[in-house]
PDB file of C-alpha atoms in Angstrom:
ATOM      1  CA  UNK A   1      98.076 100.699  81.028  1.00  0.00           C
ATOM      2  CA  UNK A   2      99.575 103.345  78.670  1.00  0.00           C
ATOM      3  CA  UNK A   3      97.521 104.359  75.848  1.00  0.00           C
ATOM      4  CA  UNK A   4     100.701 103.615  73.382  1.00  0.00           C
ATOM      5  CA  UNK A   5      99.736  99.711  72.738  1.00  0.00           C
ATOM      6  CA  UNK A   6      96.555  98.486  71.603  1.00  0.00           C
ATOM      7  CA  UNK A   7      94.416  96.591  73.174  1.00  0.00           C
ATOM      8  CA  UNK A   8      96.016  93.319  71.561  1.00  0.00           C
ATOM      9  CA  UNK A   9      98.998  93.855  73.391  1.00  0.00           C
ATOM     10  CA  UNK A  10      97.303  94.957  76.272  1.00  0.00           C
ATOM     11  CA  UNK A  11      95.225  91.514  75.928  1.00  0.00           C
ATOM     12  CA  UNK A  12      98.373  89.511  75.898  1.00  0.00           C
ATOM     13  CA  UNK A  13      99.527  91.368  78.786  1.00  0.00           C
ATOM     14  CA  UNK A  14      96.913  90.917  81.024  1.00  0.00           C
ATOM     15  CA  UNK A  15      97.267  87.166  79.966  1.00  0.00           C
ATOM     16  CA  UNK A  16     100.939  87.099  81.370  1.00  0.00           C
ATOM     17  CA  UNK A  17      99.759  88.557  84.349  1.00  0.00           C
ATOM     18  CA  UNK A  18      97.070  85.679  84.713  1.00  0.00           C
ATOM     19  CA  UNK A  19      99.965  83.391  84.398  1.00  0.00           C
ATOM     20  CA  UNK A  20     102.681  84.727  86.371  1.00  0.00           C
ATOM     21  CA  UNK A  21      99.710  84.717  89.511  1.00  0.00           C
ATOM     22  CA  UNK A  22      98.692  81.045  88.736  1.00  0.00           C
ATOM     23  CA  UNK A  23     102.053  80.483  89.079  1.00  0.00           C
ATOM     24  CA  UNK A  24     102.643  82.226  92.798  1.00  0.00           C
ATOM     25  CA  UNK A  25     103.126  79.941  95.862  1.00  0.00           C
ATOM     26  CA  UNK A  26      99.923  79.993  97.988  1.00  0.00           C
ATOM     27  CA  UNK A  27     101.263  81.662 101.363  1.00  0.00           C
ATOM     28  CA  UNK A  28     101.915  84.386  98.476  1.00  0.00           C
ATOM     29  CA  UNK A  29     100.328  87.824  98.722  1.00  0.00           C
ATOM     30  CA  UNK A  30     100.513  90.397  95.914  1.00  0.00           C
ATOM     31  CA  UNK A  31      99.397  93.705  94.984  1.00  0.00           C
ATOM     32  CA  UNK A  32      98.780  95.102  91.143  1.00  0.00           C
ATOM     33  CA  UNK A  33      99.032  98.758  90.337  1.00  0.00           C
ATOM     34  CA  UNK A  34      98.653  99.596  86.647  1.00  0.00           C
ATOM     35  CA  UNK A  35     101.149 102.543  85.320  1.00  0.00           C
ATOM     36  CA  UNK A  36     100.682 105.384  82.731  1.00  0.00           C
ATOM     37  CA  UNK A  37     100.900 109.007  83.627  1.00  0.00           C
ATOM     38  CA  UNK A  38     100.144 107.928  87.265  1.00  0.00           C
ATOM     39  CA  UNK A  39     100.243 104.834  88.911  1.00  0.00           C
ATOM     40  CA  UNK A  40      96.888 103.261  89.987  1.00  0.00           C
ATOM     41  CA  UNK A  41      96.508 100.667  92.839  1.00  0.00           C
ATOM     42  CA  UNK A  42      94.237  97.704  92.206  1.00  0.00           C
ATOM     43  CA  UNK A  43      94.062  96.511  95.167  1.00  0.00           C
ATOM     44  CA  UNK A  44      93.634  98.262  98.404  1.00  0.00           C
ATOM     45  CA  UNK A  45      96.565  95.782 100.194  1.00  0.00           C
ATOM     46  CA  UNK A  46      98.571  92.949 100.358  1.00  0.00           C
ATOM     47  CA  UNK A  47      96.108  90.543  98.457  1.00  0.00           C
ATOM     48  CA  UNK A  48      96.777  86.738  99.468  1.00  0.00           C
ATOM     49  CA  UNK A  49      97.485  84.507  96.584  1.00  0.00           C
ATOM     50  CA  UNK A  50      94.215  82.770  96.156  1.00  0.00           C
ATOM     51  CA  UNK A  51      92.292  81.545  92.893  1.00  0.00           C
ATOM     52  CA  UNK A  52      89.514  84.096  93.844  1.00  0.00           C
ATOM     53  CA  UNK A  53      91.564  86.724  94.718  1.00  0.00           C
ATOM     54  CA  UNK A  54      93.450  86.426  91.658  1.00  0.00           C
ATOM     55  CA  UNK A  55      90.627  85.986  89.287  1.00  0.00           C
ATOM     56  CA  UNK A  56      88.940  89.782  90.437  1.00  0.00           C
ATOM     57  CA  UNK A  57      92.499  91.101  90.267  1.00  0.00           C
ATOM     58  CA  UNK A  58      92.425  89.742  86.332  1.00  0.00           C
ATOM     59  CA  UNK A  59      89.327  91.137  86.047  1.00  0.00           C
ATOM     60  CA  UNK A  60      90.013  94.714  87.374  1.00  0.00           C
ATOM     61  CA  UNK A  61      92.686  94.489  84.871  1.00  0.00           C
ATOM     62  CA  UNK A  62      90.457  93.847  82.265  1.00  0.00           C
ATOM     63  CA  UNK A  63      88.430  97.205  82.907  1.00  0.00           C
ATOM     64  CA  UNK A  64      90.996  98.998  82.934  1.00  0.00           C
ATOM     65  CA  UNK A  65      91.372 101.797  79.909  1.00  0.00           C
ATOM     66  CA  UNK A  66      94.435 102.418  78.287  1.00  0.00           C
ATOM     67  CA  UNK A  67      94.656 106.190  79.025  1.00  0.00           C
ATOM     68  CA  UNK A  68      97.987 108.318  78.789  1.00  0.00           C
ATOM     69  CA  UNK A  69     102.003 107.287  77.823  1.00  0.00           C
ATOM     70  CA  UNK A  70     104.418 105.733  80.678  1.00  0.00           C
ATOM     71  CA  UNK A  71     105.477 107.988  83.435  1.00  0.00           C
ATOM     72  CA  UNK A  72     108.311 105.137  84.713  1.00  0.00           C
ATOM     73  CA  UNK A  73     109.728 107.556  87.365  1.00  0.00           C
ATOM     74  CA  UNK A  74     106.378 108.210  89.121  1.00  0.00           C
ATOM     75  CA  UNK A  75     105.517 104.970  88.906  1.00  0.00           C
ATOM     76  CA  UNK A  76     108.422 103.249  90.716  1.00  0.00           C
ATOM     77  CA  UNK A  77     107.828 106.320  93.152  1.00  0.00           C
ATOM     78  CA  UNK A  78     104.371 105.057  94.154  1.00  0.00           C
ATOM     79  CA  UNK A  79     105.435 101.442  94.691  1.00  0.00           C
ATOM     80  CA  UNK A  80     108.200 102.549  97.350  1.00  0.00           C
ATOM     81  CA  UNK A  81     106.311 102.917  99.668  1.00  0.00           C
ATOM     82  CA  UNK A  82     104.452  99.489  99.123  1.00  0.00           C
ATOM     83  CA  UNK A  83     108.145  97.665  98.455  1.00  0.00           C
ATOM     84  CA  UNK A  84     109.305  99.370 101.625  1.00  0.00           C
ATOM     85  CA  UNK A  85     106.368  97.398 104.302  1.00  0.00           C
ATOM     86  CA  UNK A  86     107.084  94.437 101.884  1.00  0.00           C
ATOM     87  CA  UNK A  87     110.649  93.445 103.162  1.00  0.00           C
ATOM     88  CA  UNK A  88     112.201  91.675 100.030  1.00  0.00           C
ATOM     89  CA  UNK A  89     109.794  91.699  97.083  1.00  0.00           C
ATOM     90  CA  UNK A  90     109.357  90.792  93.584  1.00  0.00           C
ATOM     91  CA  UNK A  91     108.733  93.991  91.189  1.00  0.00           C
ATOM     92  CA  UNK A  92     107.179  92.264  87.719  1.00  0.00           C
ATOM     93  CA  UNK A  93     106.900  95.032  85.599  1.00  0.00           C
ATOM     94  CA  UNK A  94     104.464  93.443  82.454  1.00  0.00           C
ATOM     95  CA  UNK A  95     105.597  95.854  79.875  1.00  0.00           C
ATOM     96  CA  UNK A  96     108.062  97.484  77.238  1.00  0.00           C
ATOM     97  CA  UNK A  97     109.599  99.957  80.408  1.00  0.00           C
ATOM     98  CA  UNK A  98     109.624 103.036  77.928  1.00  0.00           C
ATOM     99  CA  UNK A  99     109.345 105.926  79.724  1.00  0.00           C
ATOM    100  CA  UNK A 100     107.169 108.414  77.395  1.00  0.00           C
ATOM    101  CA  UNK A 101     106.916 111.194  80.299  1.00  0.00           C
ATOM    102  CA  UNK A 102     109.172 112.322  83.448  1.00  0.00           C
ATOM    103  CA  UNK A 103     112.341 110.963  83.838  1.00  0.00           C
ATOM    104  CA  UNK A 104     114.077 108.876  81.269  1.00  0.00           C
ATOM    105  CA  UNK A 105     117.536 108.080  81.747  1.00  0.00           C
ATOM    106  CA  UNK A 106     117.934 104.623  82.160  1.00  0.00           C
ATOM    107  CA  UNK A 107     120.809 104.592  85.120  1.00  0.00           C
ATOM    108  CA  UNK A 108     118.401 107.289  87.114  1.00  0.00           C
ATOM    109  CA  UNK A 109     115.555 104.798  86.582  1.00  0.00           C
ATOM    110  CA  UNK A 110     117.390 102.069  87.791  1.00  0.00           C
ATOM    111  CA  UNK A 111     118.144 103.853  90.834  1.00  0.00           C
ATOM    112  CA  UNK A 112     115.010 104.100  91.192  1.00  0.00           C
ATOM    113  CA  UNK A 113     113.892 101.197  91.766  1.00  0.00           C
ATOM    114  CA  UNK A 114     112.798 100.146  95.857  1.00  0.00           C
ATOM    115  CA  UNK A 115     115.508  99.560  97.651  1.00  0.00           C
ATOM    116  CA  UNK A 116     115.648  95.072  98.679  1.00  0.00           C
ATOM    117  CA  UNK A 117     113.002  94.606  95.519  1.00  0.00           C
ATOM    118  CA  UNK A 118     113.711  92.083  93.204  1.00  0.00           C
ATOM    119  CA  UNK A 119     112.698  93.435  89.668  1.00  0.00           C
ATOM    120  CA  UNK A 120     111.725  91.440  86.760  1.00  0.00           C
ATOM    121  CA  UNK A 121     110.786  92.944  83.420  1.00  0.00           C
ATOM    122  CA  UNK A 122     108.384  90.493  81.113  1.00  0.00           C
TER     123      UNK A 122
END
């Protein structure tokens, strides 16, 4: 939710995040932390994958302001722990992955990234 799009882009992202939860299995569960200089948690846990729980999780997203420039690092950092109690999860990152603040080479990102997590940049 970095402040370095405008809200058109951050409209059509928020619309492939609609999508990509319509399009989750139902025994699913999922979580949604928005990332700028610090990450935020939407939800307080595992969410299951249902229409109602996905519908508030759209809306959260749509109150969200677009506040500050992409801290990657910090980001990834603050979905360890989440990955870790996970097992083998999906990371969708919604977003251009430009890291404006913190840490910035690419091959230390990647390293990064939660051990057994699955990443997938839209």
């Amino acid at each position: 939710m970095s402040a370095d799009r405008d809200p058109l882009l951050a409209r059509a992202q928020i619309e492939v995040a609609r999508g990509v939860l319509g399009h989750v299995e139902h025994d699913d569960t999922f979580t949604i932390l928005t990332a700028s200089a610090a990450a935020n948690r939407l939800t307080e846990a595992m969410e299951p994958a249902t229409v109602e729980n996905v519908r508030d999780a759209v809306a959260q997203l749509e109150d969200t302001q677009l506040l500050g420039a992409l801290d990657l690092a910090g980001s990834l950092s603050a979905i360890e722990p989440i990955a870790a109690a996970c097992g083998n999860p999906y990371l969708v990152h919604i977003g251009a992955g430009y890291a404006a603040l913190g840490q910035q080479d690419q091959g230390q990102l990647v390293s990064a990234l939660p051990e057994k997590s699955k990443y997938i940049g839209i």
